[in-house]
Amino acid sequence: GPNGTILMETHKTVGQQMLSFPHLLQTVLHIIQVVISYFLMLIFMTYNGYLCIAVAAGAGTGYFLFSWKKAVVVDITEHCH
């Protein structure tokens, strides 16, 4: 800064527009996720044992295959432990 002082940036503001391709893509993916969730709920509510087992096994298999590596976010400004 002026007078030879050192400025340190602690927060960064990221702007996002409402009518942008990433926001539209996230909206479409959210709609697909909600529709699939409702279909799976309706399948489970048929109380057919085989279908209930298939939904639960599919959810477990998907969790096992795709969530083994989780992103860990550490906030360096957080001082409470």
Short mmCIF file of C-alpha atoms in Angstrom, two decimals:
data_model
loop_
_atom_site.label_atom_id
_atom_site.label_comp_id
_atom_site.label_asym_id
_atom_site.label_seq_id
_atom_site.Cartn_x
_atom_site.Cartn_y
_atom_site.Cartn_z
CA GLY A 1 0.00 0.00 0.00
CA PRO A 2 0.98 3.61 0.20
CA ASN A 3 3.69 4.67 2.67
CA GLY A 4 5.41 1.24 2.38
CA THR A 5 2.83 -0.65 4.44
CA ILE A 6 2.16 -4.30 3.73
CA LEU A 7 -1.42 -5.29 3.05
CA MET A 8 -2.62 -8.83 3.62
CA GLU A 9 -5.70 -10.27 1.92
CA THR A 10 -7.74 -12.47 4.27
CA HIS A 11 -10.98 -12.87 2.32
CA LYS A 12 -11.68 -13.18 -1.36
CA THR A 13 -15.03 -12.35 -2.90
CA VAL A 14 -16.03 -14.47 -5.85
CA GLY A 15 -18.84 -13.18 -8.01
CA GLN A 16 -21.27 -15.48 -9.73
CA GLN A 17 -23.96 -14.45 -12.14
CA MET A 18 -27.44 -15.92 -12.00
CA LEU A 19 -27.65 -16.44 -15.75
CA SER A 20 -24.41 -18.29 -16.34
CA PHE A 21 -23.63 -21.71 -17.76
CA PRO A 22 -22.22 -23.17 -14.50
CA HIS A 23 -25.33 -22.09 -12.57
CA LEU A 24 -27.60 -23.53 -15.26
CA LEU A 25 -25.68 -26.80 -15.25
CA GLN A 26 -25.90 -27.05 -11.45
CA THR A 27 -29.65 -26.40 -11.65
CA VAL A 28 -30.18 -29.15 -14.24
CA LEU A 29 -28.08 -31.61 -12.22
CA HIS A 30 -30.06 -30.76 -9.08
CA ILE A 31 -33.35 -31.40 -10.90
CA ILE A 32 -32.08 -34.77 -12.13
CA GLN A 33 -30.95 -35.71 -8.61
CA VAL A 34 -34.33 -34.80 -7.08
CA VAL A 35 -36.29 -36.72 -9.75
CA ILE A 36 -34.14 -39.83 -9.31
CA SER A 37 -34.51 -39.55 -5.52
CA TYR A 38 -38.31 -39.44 -5.79
CA PHE A 39 -38.33 -42.42 -8.16
CA LEU A 40 -36.18 -44.42 -5.74
CA MET A 41 -38.48 -43.44 -2.87
CA LEU A 42 -41.52 -44.62 -4.83
CA ILE A 43 -39.78 -47.89 -5.69
CA PHE A 44 -38.93 -48.44 -2.02
CA MET A 45 -42.51 -47.63 -0.97
CA THR A 46 -43.86 -50.52 -3.03
CA TYR A 47 -42.65 -52.63 -0.07
CA ASN A 48 -41.42 -55.29 -2.46
CA GLY A 49 -38.58 -56.88 -0.51
CA TYR A 50 -36.39 -57.51 -3.54
CA LEU A 51 -36.76 -53.95 -4.79
CA CYS A 52 -36.05 -52.53 -1.33
CA ILE A 53 -32.91 -54.66 -1.08
CA ALA A 54 -31.86 -53.58 -4.59
CA VAL A 55 -32.26 -49.87 -3.73
CA ALA A 56 -30.33 -50.26 -0.46
CA ALA A 57 -27.60 -52.37 -2.11
CA GLY A 58 -27.29 -49.84 -4.93
CA ALA A 59 -26.96 -46.96 -2.47
CA GLY A 60 -24.33 -48.87 -0.50
CA THR A 61 -22.40 -49.83 -3.61
CA GLY A 62 -22.48 -46.26 -4.90
CA TYR A 63 -21.24 -44.96 -1.56
CA PHE A 64 -18.46 -47.54 -1.48
CA LEU A 65 -17.28 -46.80 -5.02
CA PHE A 66 -17.58 -43.02 -5.17
CA SER A 67 -17.05 -41.62 -1.68
CA TRP A 68 -13.80 -43.25 -0.63
CA LYS A 69 -11.91 -40.02 -1.23
CA LYS A 70 -13.44 -37.04 0.51
CA ALA A 71 -12.36 -33.46 0.14
CA VAL A 72 -11.13 -31.98 3.39
CA VAL A 73 -11.41 -28.22 3.73
CA VAL A 74 -9.44 -26.60 6.52
CA ASP A 75 -10.29 -23.02 7.45
CA ILE A 76 -7.04 -21.43 8.59
CA THR A 77 -8.92 -18.48 10.07
CA GLU A 78 -10.90 -20.73 12.43
CA HIS A 79 -9.40 -20.55 15.90
CA CYS A 80 -11.98 -22.55 17.85
CA HIS A 81 -11.22 -26.25 18.17
#
